[in-house]
Each structure stands twice: as structure tokens, then as C-alpha cells.
XYZ file of C-alpha atoms in Angstrom:
739
model
C 34.342 135.706 84.857
C 34.390 132.953 88.401
C 35.456 129.530 88.220
C 32.813 126.038 87.203
C 32.362 125.165 91.019
C 34.570 121.445 90.828
C 31.860 119.251 91.284
C 32.013 116.778 94.181
C 32.317 112.853 93.151
C 32.897 111.506 95.780
C 30.866 109.070 97.207
C 28.731 109.962 100.487
C 27.407 107.206 102.583
C 24.056 109.285 104.407
C 22.801 109.070 100.441
C 22.717 105.118 101.852
C 19.633 104.238 103.684
C 18.530 101.389 105.879
C 15.046 102.447 106.456
C 12.366 99.666 105.874
C 15.615 96.451 106.092
C 15.973 94.452 109.139
C 20.284 93.488 108.891
C 21.120 90.653 111.349
C 24.247 89.623 112.747
C 25.451 86.334 114.287
C 28.763 84.006 115.235
C 29.632 81.012 114.545
C 32.067 78.525 114.616
C 35.289 79.081 116.997
C 34.845 82.257 118.836
C 38.286 84.632 118.038
C 39.132 87.856 120.037
C 37.629 90.808 118.045
C 33.967 89.244 117.429
C 32.764 91.740 119.342
C 34.068 94.165 118.422
C 32.538 93.777 114.358
C 28.496 92.667 116.345
C 29.237 96.057 117.781
C 30.106 98.419 115.052
C 27.133 96.261 112.374
C 24.641 96.808 115.480
C 25.996 100.907 114.931
C 26.543 101.307 112.175
C 22.613 99.543 111.157
C 20.772 101.611 113.631
C 22.888 104.897 112.456
C 21.908 104.594 108.979
C 18.187 103.498 109.834
C 17.862 100.146 109.496
C 16.089 97.629 112.701
C 19.471 94.902 113.836
C 19.030 91.539 114.597
C 21.027 89.804 117.654
C 21.440 86.191 116.228
C 22.574 84.009 119.998
C 24.786 80.901 119.963
C 24.846 80.985 115.634
C 23.149 78.616 113.086
C 21.527 77.258 115.828
C 19.193 80.320 117.335
C 18.641 80.631 114.022
C 17.397 77.852 113.319
C 15.384 77.046 116.899
C 13.990 81.175 116.420
C 11.786 83.030 119.208
C 13.260 84.080 121.840
C 17.314 83.614 120.031
C 16.598 86.474 118.113
C 16.195 89.809 119.292
C 16.393 93.357 118.200
C 19.417 95.296 119.253
C 19.428 98.351 121.379
C 23.167 100.803 120.680
C 22.986 100.170 124.408
C 23.123 96.781 124.107
C 26.170 96.583 122.339
C 28.028 99.023 124.810
C 30.805 97.619 126.779
C 31.948 94.886 124.061
C 35.145 96.108 122.267
C 36.960 94.852 125.323
C 35.870 91.413 125.978
C 37.435 88.271 124.428
C 35.518 85.867 122.467
C 32.117 86.541 121.230
C 28.817 87.877 123.986
C 25.931 86.018 121.403
C 27.339 83.385 121.709
C 28.548 81.089 119.855
C 27.796 76.747 118.396
C 28.413 74.008 115.265
C 24.484 73.227 114.122
C 23.999 69.606 112.438
C 20.615 70.733 111.915
C 21.398 73.658 109.616
C 23.579 70.762 107.310
C 20.050 69.690 106.261
C 17.594 70.751 104.289
C 14.746 71.054 107.144
C 16.897 73.095 109.731
C 17.737 75.562 107.028
C 13.351 75.159 105.858
C 13.062 75.813 109.300
C 16.477 78.809 109.169
C 14.255 80.943 106.550
C 10.731 81.156 108.571
C 12.517 82.229 111.828
C 14.384 85.012 108.919
C 9.977 85.880 107.449
C 8.659 86.576 110.681
C 11.498 88.979 111.610
C 12.113 90.445 107.543
C 15.273 89.684 108.264
C 17.221 89.823 104.741
C 19.948 91.457 105.118
C 23.052 88.830 107.005
C 25.812 89.494 108.145
C 27.914 86.290 108.838
C 30.682 86.297 111.339
C 32.520 82.808 112.079
C 35.604 80.790 109.517
C 35.228 79.142 105.521
C 32.785 76.654 106.955
C 30.257 79.330 108.883
C 30.742 80.812 105.692
C 30.190 78.124 102.830
C 27.294 77.860 105.016
C 25.887 81.239 104.666
C 26.112 81.822 101.215
C 24.343 77.384 100.689
C 20.783 78.934 102.564
C 21.005 81.951 100.272
C 21.606 79.966 97.199
C 18.329 78.344 98.125
C 17.028 80.895 99.558
C 13.513 81.378 97.424
C 13.587 77.408 97.358
C 13.116 77.593 100.869
C 10.644 80.231 100.569
C 8.276 78.420 97.883
C 8.210 75.719 99.784
C 6.988 77.864 103.077
C 5.071 79.755 101.071
C 2.792 75.861 99.527
C 2.731 74.974 102.774
C 0.905 78.252 103.823
C 3.800 79.134 106.627
C 3.849 82.171 105.276
C 2.902 84.732 103.307
C 2.509 86.169 99.073
C 2.796 89.614 100.673
C 6.047 87.787 103.290
C 7.428 86.357 100.406
C 7.250 88.917 98.375
C 8.930 91.314 100.049
C 12.259 88.847 101.670
C 11.926 87.531 98.111
C 16.046 88.310 98.910
C 18.983 86.914 100.361
C 21.927 89.240 100.821
C 25.357 87.864 102.495
C 28.157 89.854 104.001
C 30.637 88.110 105.915
C 33.445 88.398 108.045
C 36.017 86.389 108.833
C 37.018 84.856 112.282
C 39.628 82.748 112.925
C 42.796 83.466 115.179
C 44.653 80.927 112.232
C 44.518 83.156 110.268
C 43.477 80.199 107.171
C 40.795 82.268 104.801
C 42.646 83.364 101.366
C 41.777 86.383 99.980
C 42.222 88.634 103.531
C 45.775 89.743 104.934
C 45.010 89.450 108.505
C 41.067 87.672 109.513
C 40.168 89.008 113.252
C 41.838 87.160 116.404
C 44.620 85.598 114.542
C 46.716 89.705 116.483
C 45.410 88.562 119.143
C 46.453 84.733 119.214
C 50.011 85.741 118.636
C 49.344 88.757 121.349
C 48.942 84.958 123.867
C 52.287 83.248 121.781
C 54.862 85.893 122.024
C 53.165 86.816 126.102
C 54.076 83.103 127.103
C 56.751 82.972 124.518
C 58.863 86.147 126.762
C 58.316 84.538 129.396
C 59.827 81.216 129.094
C 62.859 82.999 127.639
C 63.532 84.421 131.111
C 63.457 80.921 132.499
C 64.725 78.634 129.627
C 68.057 81.805 129.725
C 68.491 81.163 133.744
C 68.964 76.400 133.651
C 70.141 76.806 129.803
C 66.797 74.594 128.396
C 65.276 73.612 125.345
C 61.627 74.930 124.836
C 59.106 72.664 122.785
C 56.003 75.260 122.245
C 52.543 73.583 120.350
C 50.301 76.058 118.900
C 47.124 76.042 117.214
C 46.857 75.632 113.248
C 45.567 72.075 112.784
C 45.332 72.799 108.957
C 47.333 76.052 108.236
C 50.211 77.121 109.395
C 50.703 80.905 110.376
C 50.499 81.384 113.993
C 53.655 79.061 114.112
C 55.596 81.597 111.512
C 54.769 85.058 113.108
C 55.326 83.882 115.860
C 58.312 81.761 114.993
C 59.940 85.830 113.800
C 58.811 87.172 115.919
C 60.543 85.090 118.571
C 63.092 84.619 116.927
C 62.637 81.116 116.800
C 65.235 78.182 116.307
C 63.193 75.856 114.272
C 59.771 76.315 113.213
C 57.371 72.763 112.151
C 53.785 73.530 109.752
C 51.563 71.761 107.923
C 51.808 73.527 104.600
C 55.456 73.361 104.499
C 56.627 69.888 105.809
C 61.332 68.874 106.861
C 62.791 67.519 104.858
C 64.509 63.275 105.148
C 66.637 64.188 107.839
C 65.177 66.867 109.493
C 65.871 65.482 112.407
C 70.092 65.727 112.575
C 69.592 69.491 110.704
C 67.848 70.518 113.894
C 69.920 68.652 116.092
C 72.955 70.250 114.366
C 71.415 73.840 114.644
C 70.547 73.504 117.910
C 74.438 71.676 118.982
C 75.757 74.917 116.821
C 73.971 77.964 118.751
C 74.227 76.635 122.296
C 78.788 76.204 120.852
C 77.877 80.469 119.860
C 76.606 80.665 124.007
C 72.788 81.094 123.711
C 70.958 79.704 126.604
C 68.504 78.955 125.196
C 66.633 77.315 122.390
C 62.642 77.670 121.284
C 60.911 75.056 118.335
C 58.149 75.594 117.572
C 55.418 73.358 116.833
C 51.992 74.147 115.190
C 49.269 71.075 116.304
C 48.927 69.984 112.610
C 52.395 69.884 111.477
C 53.562 67.391 109.863
C 56.385 65.185 107.915
C 57.057 64.712 104.198
C 54.866 62.205 104.199
C 52.278 62.881 106.184
C 53.330 61.375 108.902
C 52.910 63.510 112.122
C 55.523 65.927 114.273
C 54.857 66.536 117.968
C 55.542 68.514 120.740
C 56.581 65.027 122.652
C 58.647 64.352 119.239
C 61.006 66.425 119.323
C 61.553 66.857 123.398
C 62.624 62.993 122.326
C 64.531 63.903 119.575
C 67.044 66.406 121.324
C 67.393 65.139 125.589
C 67.906 61.655 122.629
C 70.575 62.741 120.173
C 71.854 66.362 121.857
C 71.423 65.657 125.778
C 70.107 68.947 126.598
C 67.228 69.492 129.316
C 64.276 70.348 127.211
C 60.748 70.539 128.048
C 56.922 70.774 125.721
C 54.605 73.814 126.632
C 51.232 72.812 125.529
C 49.308 76.924 124.588
C 45.935 74.969 123.746
C 41.929 77.699 124.554
C 44.794 79.890 125.699
C 44.939 82.055 122.460
C 41.369 82.673 121.763
C 41.135 84.110 125.391
C 42.063 87.613 127.171
C 40.856 91.198 125.525
C 41.035 91.441 122.211
C 43.950 93.645 120.574
C 43.572 97.319 119.677
C 44.627 95.952 116.275
C 41.641 93.309 116.254
C 39.315 96.192 117.347
C 40.551 98.139 114.276
C 39.886 95.472 112.234
C 36.470 94.389 113.336
C 35.428 97.940 113.736
C 35.621 98.497 109.585
C 34.989 95.513 108.704
C 31.630 95.594 110.517
C 31.291 98.973 108.457
C 31.945 98.057 105.366
C 29.929 95.224 106.309
C 27.075 96.867 106.828
C 27.674 99.236 103.644
C 27.592 96.352 101.448
C 24.153 95.664 102.286
C 22.566 97.968 101.864
C 24.003 98.738 97.689
C 23.603 94.684 97.627
C 20.801 94.066 94.730
C 18.983 90.385 93.856
C 22.093 89.450 91.457
C 24.782 91.083 94.177
C 27.044 87.449 94.713
C 27.761 86.943 98.573
C 30.917 89.030 99.518
C 33.170 88.630 102.482
C 35.046 91.877 103.822
C 38.398 91.541 104.077
C 41.764 93.194 104.418
C 44.437 93.964 101.774
C 47.304 96.187 102.956
C 45.434 99.333 104.519
C 42.287 98.495 102.586
C 39.265 96.711 103.536
C 38.661 95.336 100.428
C 34.945 93.702 99.483
C 35.931 90.084 97.827
C 32.594 86.755 96.425
C 32.405 84.546 99.003
C 33.109 81.828 97.150
C 36.204 83.186 95.441
C 38.252 83.080 99.020
C 36.007 79.312 99.898
C 37.582 77.482 96.794
C 40.801 78.769 97.622
C 40.595 77.865 100.343
C 39.939 74.219 100.033
C 42.251 74.572 96.910
C 45.606 74.812 99.596
C 43.924 72.668 101.779
C 44.470 69.833 98.250
C 46.861 70.911 97.414
C 48.819 69.842 100.978
C 47.132 66.182 100.348
C 48.834 65.884 96.839
C 51.989 67.019 98.433
C 52.307 69.785 96.281
C 53.907 71.890 98.930
C 55.341 74.772 97.181
C 51.816 75.599 95.897
C 50.241 75.734 98.982
C 51.961 77.807 100.151
C 51.578 80.379 97.296
C 47.757 80.345 97.378
C 47.707 81.488 101.310
C 48.895 84.026 99.862
C 51.043 87.816 99.670
C 51.962 87.587 102.728
C 51.726 84.256 104.493
C 54.437 83.900 101.301
C 56.425 86.870 102.829
C 56.938 85.764 106.323
C 58.294 81.743 105.250
C 59.866 83.507 103.346
C 61.539 86.149 105.924
C 62.319 83.527 108.263
C 64.439 81.292 105.940
C 66.518 84.457 105.429
C 67.353 85.183 108.637
C 66.834 82.377 110.656
C 69.512 79.644 107.338
C 72.135 80.938 108.862
C 74.586 80.182 105.652
C 78.796 78.849 106.854
C 80.609 82.065 106.338
C 82.232 79.837 103.013
C 78.907 80.165 101.772
C 77.981 83.278 101.299
C 78.170 85.079 98.496
C 81.194 88.027 98.472
C 80.543 91.223 97.857
C 82.501 94.715 98.534
C 79.985 96.361 100.416
C 79.735 98.268 103.255
C 76.035 99.075 105.287
C 75.913 100.673 108.073
C 72.375 100.869 110.219
C 71.172 103.405 113.074
C 68.965 104.544 114.535
C 67.350 108.103 114.926
C 64.417 110.448 116.583
C 62.452 108.388 119.869
C 63.013 104.551 120.905
C 60.212 102.838 118.797
C 58.945 99.452 120.120
C 60.159 97.243 116.705
C 63.254 98.236 116.292
C 65.250 96.630 117.311
C 63.325 93.465 115.771
C 64.491 95.451 112.243
C 68.042 96.119 113.045
C 68.336 92.343 113.888
C 66.949 91.695 110.440
C 69.273 94.664 108.256
C 72.543 92.613 109.885
C 71.399 88.710 109.067
C 69.729 89.485 105.590
C 73.132 91.693 104.794
C 75.358 89.265 106.153
C 73.689 86.600 103.978
C 73.613 88.838 100.984
C 77.550 88.829 101.923
C 78.053 92.348 102.882
C 80.063 93.464 106.017
C 77.724 95.380 108.603
C 78.901 97.749 110.597
C 76.702 99.133 114.009
C 76.470 103.524 115.149
C 75.511 103.613 118.301
C 73.111 107.404 119.549
C 71.937 108.592 115.853
C 73.571 110.936 114.281
C 75.301 112.097 117.096
C 77.427 109.182 117.517
C 77.777 108.820 113.789
C 79.712 112.003 113.624
C 81.437 111.456 117.046
C 82.793 107.693 114.797
C 80.686 104.882 117.677
C 81.128 102.846 114.974
C 81.223 98.920 114.727
C 80.842 96.138 113.089
C 78.275 93.554 113.994
C 78.468 89.708 113.578
C 74.535 87.250 113.501
C 74.766 86.579 116.698
C 75.655 89.706 118.373
C 72.228 90.665 116.982
C 70.515 87.359 118.852
C 67.574 87.878 121.126
C 66.839 91.433 120.322
C 63.201 91.091 118.617
C 61.562 90.710 121.238
C 63.693 94.030 123.330
C 61.568 97.242 123.677
C 63.411 100.243 122.826
C 66.590 101.182 120.875
C 69.206 98.606 121.902
C 71.983 100.587 119.650
C 71.159 103.921 121.187
C 69.197 106.353 119.559
C 69.147 111.150 119.819
C 67.180 113.219 117.818
C 70.392 114.968 117.251
C 69.495 116.462 113.630
C 73.082 115.760 110.640
C 73.312 118.860 109.206
C 75.754 121.002 110.866
C 77.967 118.356 111.679
C 77.588 116.846 107.369
C 81.395 117.305 106.925
C 82.947 114.316 110.137
C 79.739 112.304 109.092
C 81.100 112.834 105.567
C 84.354 112.139 106.883
C 83.336 108.954 109.193
C 80.977 106.904 106.038
C 85.541 107.208 104.283
C 86.344 106.280 106.961
C 84.843 103.168 107.247
C 84.472 103.182 103.501
C 80.475 102.699 104.217
C 78.822 102.640 101.214
C 74.115 102.209 101.973
C 73.063 103.347 105.585
C 70.020 102.468 106.376
C 68.041 104.567 109.091
C 65.915 103.059 110.955
C 63.169 106.107 112.893
C 61.970 109.184 111.783
C 58.719 110.842 112.577
C 58.071 108.901 115.914
C 55.633 106.133 114.892
C 54.222 103.267 118.781
C 51.763 101.088 117.398
C 50.938 100.049 120.794
C 48.038 101.461 122.646
C 46.779 100.621 126.295
C 44.255 102.542 126.945
C 40.540 101.846 128.413
C 37.129 103.295 129.215
C 36.191 100.963 131.793
C 35.387 102.014 135.367
C 32.665 103.507 137.726
C 28.609 104.216 136.859
C 29.122 108.340 135.812
C 33.083 109.274 134.995
C 34.878 110.639 132.164
C 37.479 109.406 131.655
C 39.811 112.660 129.945
C 43.427 110.697 128.193
C 46.569 112.590 126.943
C 48.149 109.952 123.756
C 52.289 111.385 122.351
C 52.431 111.394 119.190
C 53.695 115.036 118.559
C 51.298 117.104 115.996
C 50.812 113.287 114.601
C 47.361 112.379 116.235
C 47.182 109.211 114.386
C 47.548 107.252 117.985
C 44.715 109.236 119.507
C 42.576 108.028 116.756
C 43.108 105.343 116.405
C 42.947 104.245 120.221
C 39.869 106.305 120.516
C 38.885 103.537 118.217
C 39.912 100.774 119.661
C 38.397 101.827 123.003
C 34.984 103.597 121.972
C 36.138 106.538 122.621
C 33.281 109.723 122.247
C 35.430 111.811 121.029
C 38.935 112.951 119.603
C 40.314 115.903 120.111
C 43.899 116.193 117.415
C 45.724 118.415 115.232
C 44.348 117.445 112.189
C 41.033 118.448 112.261
C 40.892 121.863 114.026
C 38.414 122.846 116.636
C 36.470 125.803 119.438
C 34.754 126.118 122.254
C 31.357 125.037 120.674
C 33.265 121.146 119.672
C 33.941 121.268 123.775
C 30.641 122.558 124.479
C 28.657 119.924 122.306
C 30.933 116.962 123.908
C 29.990 118.438 126.626
C 26.128 117.285 125.706
C 26.832 114.490 124.027
C 28.566 113.260 127.349
C 24.942 114.568 129.161
C 22.642 112.905 126.644
C 24.994 109.730 127.462
C 24.728 109.789 130.785
C 20.919 109.379 130.834
C 21.533 105.792 129.007
C 22.611 102.908 130.352
C 26.080 103.771 128.390
C 27.134 105.718 132.156
C 30.758 106.442 131.078
C 32.803 108.369 128.439
C 36.342 108.686 126.726
C 38.675 111.628 125.444
C 41.299 111.543 123.690
C 43.560 114.300 123.298
C 46.530 114.437 121.285
C 49.274 116.016 122.715
C 49.608 119.039 120.347
C 45.934 118.883 119.439
C 46.054 122.649 121.229
C 48.498 125.234 122.556
C 45.441 126.749 125.187
C 43.515 123.698 125.579
C 45.033 122.409 126.874
C 44.616 117.991 129.216
C 43.302 120.509 132.506
C 42.068 122.873 130.639
C 38.764 120.673 128.755
C 39.873 119.056 132.186
C 38.382 121.943 134.697
C 35.329 122.776 131.668
C 34.241 118.866 132.149
C 34.668 118.971 136.026
C 32.412 122.186 136.069
C 29.928 121.832 132.983
C 28.912 117.626 134.201
C 29.020 118.753 137.713
C 25.388 116.541 138.542
C 25.784 114.548 136.058
C 29.150 113.323 135.775
C 32.350 113.479 137.435
C 36.030 113.239 135.447
C 38.917 111.372 135.560
C 42.769 112.461 133.446
C 45.307 109.837 133.071
C 48.734 111.567 130.742
C 49.903 108.709 130.055
C 53.279 109.831 128.931
C 56.487 107.505 127.472
C 55.123 104.495 128.687
C 53.153 104.637 124.596
C 56.792 104.199 123.911
C 58.564 101.421 126.203
C 57.776 97.785 127.043
C 58.259 94.930 124.651
C 57.110 94.533 120.639
C 53.453 94.064 119.527
C 53.861 91.128 117.626
C 52.447 93.522 114.596
C 55.770 95.607 115.501
C 58.165 93.327 114.892
C 56.879 91.023 112.162
C 56.236 94.255 110.591
C 60.383 95.676 111.655
C 61.750 92.703 110.620
C 60.343 92.088 107.155
C 59.908 96.065 106.473
C 64.588 95.474 107.063
C 64.401 92.616 104.616
C 63.424 94.420 102.149
C 65.245 97.776 102.676
C 68.962 95.264 102.387
C 67.677 93.421 99.966
C 66.944 97.353 98.118
C 69.663 98.882 98.615
C 71.729 95.498 98.053
C 70.299 95.584 93.827
C 70.958 99.315 93.927
C 74.696 99.707 94.851
C 75.436 96.304 92.359
C 73.512 98.763 89.886
C 75.509 101.741 91.154
C 79.263 100.331 91.002
C 81.568 101.737 88.606
C 85.325 101.041 88.321
C 84.886 99.942 92.093
C 83.244 102.442 93.344
C 79.506 103.344 94.012
C 77.682 106.079 92.326
C 75.031 107.416 94.259
C 73.345 111.104 92.884
C 70.013 110.338 91.460
C 67.259 110.874 93.973
C 65.893 107.628 93.625
C 69.119 106.303 95.664
C 67.897 108.141 99.071
C 64.480 106.252 99.646
C 61.720 106.194 102.156
C 61.079 103.051 102.449
C 56.858 102.526 103.954
C 52.905 100.905 102.801
C 50.702 102.692 100.791
C 47.242 101.616 100.280
C 47.948 98.207 99.378
C 51.527 97.962 99.047
C 55.016 98.680 100.828
C 56.668 101.599 98.038
C 59.972 103.067 98.033
C 59.598 106.835 97.618
C 62.321 109.173 96.286
C 63.229 111.574 99.535
C 64.066 114.230 97.059
C 59.592 113.691 96.532
C 58.590 113.724 100.100
C 58.815 117.115 100.708
C 56.503 118.478 98.911
C 54.037 116.113 100.740
C 55.551 116.971 104.707
C 54.787 119.657 106.999
C 57.904 120.232 108.225
C 57.943 122.679 111.087
C 55.037 119.589 112.961
C 56.407 116.569 111.489
C 53.381 114.933 109.665
C 52.259 114.401 106.039
C 50.201 116.852 104.305
C 47.725 114.139 103.544
C 47.137 110.954 105.776
C 45.272 108.146 105.338
C 43.902 107.488 108.049
C 41.811 110.363 108.669
C 39.045 108.610 106.964
C 38.847 106.306 109.966
C 37.690 109.604 111.914
C 33.979 109.281 110.872
C 34.143 105.759 111.858
C 34.557 106.678 114.459
C 32.201 109.004 114.788
C 29.703 106.946 113.363
C 30.111 104.222 116.476
C 29.911 106.897 119.081
C 26.653 108.613 117.648
C 27.641 111.708 116.434
C 26.402 112.885 113.055
C 28.792 113.495 110.610
C 30.382 112.917 107.612
C 31.745 109.433 105.369
C 33.015 109.600 102.379
C 32.750 106.308 101.107
C 34.442 106.582 97.261
C 37.089 103.216 97.948
C 34.105 101.136 98.832
C 31.265 99.500 96.916
C 33.818 98.110 94.433
C 33.556 94.420 94.365
C 36.847 93.258 93.312
C 38.859 89.643 92.874
C 41.056 86.864 94.570
C 44.195 87.793 92.546
C 46.829 84.486 92.945
C 49.258 87.180 94.021
C 53.478 85.300 92.838
C 56.331 86.907 94.737
C 59.563 87.536 92.400
C 62.414 85.099 92.801
C 64.878 86.635 95.429
C 62.516 89.633 96.681
C 61.424 88.516 100.488
C 59.566 90.285 101.036
C 57.592 91.066 97.653
C 54.539 92.287 100.373
C 53.739 92.760 103.171
């Protein structure tokens, strides 16, 4: 008897139709890098499902003015937008929309185009305005009907207005999401400047005071301080206590005494003291010069932070949010509240818009009432964790103030070098010292371990490591299996109670790819990643690739031929360039050279080809802000876990660690950082190809194909649930309850 067929419980987006629906997208408020990627995703996803999609140029002003400001979008009209900063459809402050008359005119303009689905990309003010518009919608239609401006049929067909928001703000000042569109790119601009300034500061033993944006939110200041290892940071949510001037000068003086040749102080533009008095860069400069006599310079970054091309992170974030926004609009009913698409962990979620707005406003209220700890808590788990980690790493205690433990902890890098390793080592060393442990550094991975290349590492030894690429400890691919006895002997010699291993199956966040070029040209790019197609896939999503070939998704000559035909059709449109990415080990026969020669032959007379093998440049260079920040917080969390585990396992003067949960891998799973016993990971890992058996990011591949106009299936089972804003509270003493 055959087994009953398993019912397919997946929710597929093919069952959601946009036929007969019209969607409009607008950008409002301050511009942010990545807005164009969001606009592109909304337009292409909307067209893909059969809806009409409209641009509203110049934000709410264009909605009020109507006419040519509201234009139907085509697939080709959003080509080449991914890599462009700002917003190509324009953004403007609009006083008229704040009036009833202005919103009445805007409603008329939308009804005339049968637009009842609105996607708004902007800050909390823009989203609040959209929600008010939605609440007034039925009344506005009644008023237009009474004036004879619209017919009863038009009023009936446009009876409900659906709103979905995406937060575009470089300040990351919106509660309910871990990251807003534009924040990561702004951090790139800041860190680029800091890295450049550090070289000149070291040359002349200077102190630099940098002002970054953040009138009401200190996220940019806090995270950039964490990412560059700044000596001091000022931001509005946590004003310094009375006497901060002397404390700061003392710390700067101590750092110089430790032969540190530069000092970096970061100031948010909205920084205040505990009496609500502004703290300005010039005031800090005068203070340092007067009290210490240090050569001090001020740099105000200003609108540089808004400029430039969006980072890979922002392109992917905005693309995912744009697709999710269209799904939310397709599923909305008349009773569905306006929602905002947010990022929690690595998941795109929908939250009630006004719940998020209300909590964002509560932050400012708490700050006005000088309830600064409450303001930090309301900012959310990511912000609170960043602050806790910064305090751990940058507030060095005197040796007499440190707790005393009898534990020795060793740190080593293994596998290929990856950007962010040094930030993780610095964090681990300093958190370990703060916990009272003696920290040891192992050079050259497991090979150095069994050879005894081990030495104690102090607080000052890791100064300036955060922004360094590669692995300063050195790393080799040598596996420990053949040398376990020698490694065990070294652990006995140095009495090492715990080991923090940073590395493993190679990963790298740094992707630099461009599909721009001359017309009728296809670029074929080979990426690294071993047998793991993550780099190729997310690189393809960030660069707007036509297709990406990876090991996890087998392909044959028919797929290659299908892609050639797709590119041939594409060249007949106004988009006359293509991008194909290939993971280095995706197929042993269909090599990059083979694909290049095949495409060159099959595309003869239609397009020509160029190929590029990126190679080890992907591992080189300075780490991104994300890698610095992520490495720092993960290492801090790891050392704190090690501390707790050693204390729990300490009996009779020795550490007993025989249970499987005493050897764990730390990583992100969906929305949280999880410690998973290595013994359990064996069953989940394909060791031959050095990849997990299940890859979460494979769910992004259909999204990439949809945006490249391929017919595909897309499982949206994780979408569709309207959640609620949670008020997170980290456990006391846990520096990394959330990333």
C-alpha cells in the first residue's frame, strides 16, 4: 500500500494576484541610500504579479500636485537604479499635505488613477502622515462625491486605501526594526572617513573630534564608535554625568601615556549633557587643548553621510522589504491596519505602523523627561546591546578594580582570513580581561597551537585592531586532528581552561561588484565561497544579476541555454547589459571559461561578453562596519558564555567540561544569536563540501529571479503574519542578549 501523499502546506505567492490593482510608490522626507533599491523592488514585484505600478514623484508634494508627478512605471524604468544613492523619484517636504485641503486634492489624484495601494518609503513623520491619510480616506471620498469631483462608481471601487511603509532613514531612529534603509551605507561613509583620518592622526599624534548625524538618535555615533574603537562618544540618549570633562581628559591622557598616538572622539549632532546643554565639537576641542595641550582638529561630516552608492547590505535589505511590501498590499483587507516592513534578526516582518511610531515618540518623551535609561531601552535590543558592548570594551578599569578569576582563555583564528576577525579578537581579549581572566593569543591557528606559539595578550596589545583586515594573529588551514596530543600538552603547559576559535567554514561580507558598462554587454563574474553559494547569491541580489549559478542548486546545459535566451530578449529592450555570477565550485564541468565561451558564441551578433574572476580581493581590504560590529558583539557574547560555563563547571580547583554543551558554535538563527553544541551540528553539516545541509538564504534566490524577470515559485509561508512591537529587556550583565 503506497504512503499517502504529504499535503503541501506552503503558501506560494503565485496564489496572490495583483490583477486589477494599482500600487503607487513614493519616497518622502530625507533621502537615504537604498531607497532606489526599494522602489525598484516594489515596481518589479508589482508588475510581476500583474498589478499596475505608479511612481509618485517628489513625495507628498507630487501626490498633491498630481499631473505628470504620478506616472505609470515600467519594468525598464527602474533599470540601473540599484547602485544609485538618494532617490531618483525625488523627495520633498510638503506643507500642503498637512492640511485637509491638500489631502483632499491628493485623494482626488489617486482616485483618478484608481490607486488604492500606497507604498511609502520615509521616516516616522512621513509614515504618520500616510496613516492619517488612510484614516481620513472614506471621509475624503464622501467629500469628493458630494462636490461632484468623483462618481459613485469611483468611490465604490476605491473605497479602501491600503498603506505599507518602509523606513528610509540613515539615523536608524525608528523603533520596531533592527536596521532602517540607508543606515549601513551611512556607517560606511563614516568609517571611510575615520580610517582615513586615523593615518594622519597617527602621523602627527593628533586628537580628532568627528561630528556625525543624529539630531535625536545616537545610533550612527554609537555604532561608528564601536566599529573604530573611539576613545569617547557623545549621543543624546545617554548624556555624560557631571564631571565628564575631567574623566574624558584623564582617559585621553592615559591613552597617550600608553603610547597611543591618536585619539578619536565621536559626537552626534544632537549630543547633550545631563542638563540638556548641547555638547559641540568645538567645545570638546577647546576643552582638550586647554586641559591637555593636544593638537586637536574638528571634522564635521555633514551630508557626506547621505551620499554615495548604497552598500550591499542596504541594497539587499531594501529589495527584501520592497518585495514584502507588495505581498502585504496584495493580502491587505479593508480592516488591515497600516503596517511597516521591518528587519528583526535576518527576518523581514510586518508590524503595525502606529505601534512603531508610538514607541518612537516615547523615546523622545523619555529623553525630554531625562529618563535616559528608559530611552535606551525603548530604542530596542540592538541599540541597547551596542551601548553595553561599547562600555565593556572602551571603559578600561584599573587592575585593582578588575574581578579576579583563576581562568586562562586562549583565542585563535582558523581557516581563511575574513574581514572582521581582528575586531572579534580585540573584543574577546578586552571582555576577557574585564571578566578577570588571563588571555592568551595563539598565532597561526592550530599549527601554531601545537608548536607552542602562545603568549599572553594585554588590553593595549589589541588597540587599533578593529579596522584592520585579514588576521593579525595569523591563520592557517591546518586541522587539529593529527596534533591533538601536542595541543593537549600545550593546554596543560599554559593551563588553558577555555578556547575561543574564530573562523571555520569561510565567510566574508565584503562584496564589490558592478554591472554597469557599455551597451549589449554581459559580464560573467566568478565569486569565492567554496561550495557555498551565499556570496554569489546575495552579491547577485545586491548587484541586480540576471542569474547566479551555485552548487546548492544544480543546473545543466538547458539552464545555460535558457539564460542565454533570456539575455537575448533583454537586449531587445532598453536594458542592454547583463550580469551573470558563478560560484567558484558550482560545477566542475561548467567552468567560468566554459560559460564565457558558450555565451560569447551563442550571443554573437546580439551581445558580447566579459569575464572577471574576483579571487582573493574578496578577502582583502578593511572590514565593513557590519563585520566590525558583528565580530565585536559576537566575540563579547562568546567570552561571557565561556565565563559562565567555566564557573558552572569549576569544581575542586579544576574545570570539568565533559558535556556536549561545553563546546558550542555561536551564530544567528532567524531572529536570535544561538549557542549550539558542536556535536549536534554534525548531523546538520555536509563536511565534504563544508556547507550546512540547510541554507536559510536559499529562500532569497526566488526573490532574485523574480526581480530579474524569471518565472519561478516563491514560498511566502514566513510572510503574512502581522506581529506586534515587543519591548525587549536584556538580562543584566549580558552584553550581547541580541545582535
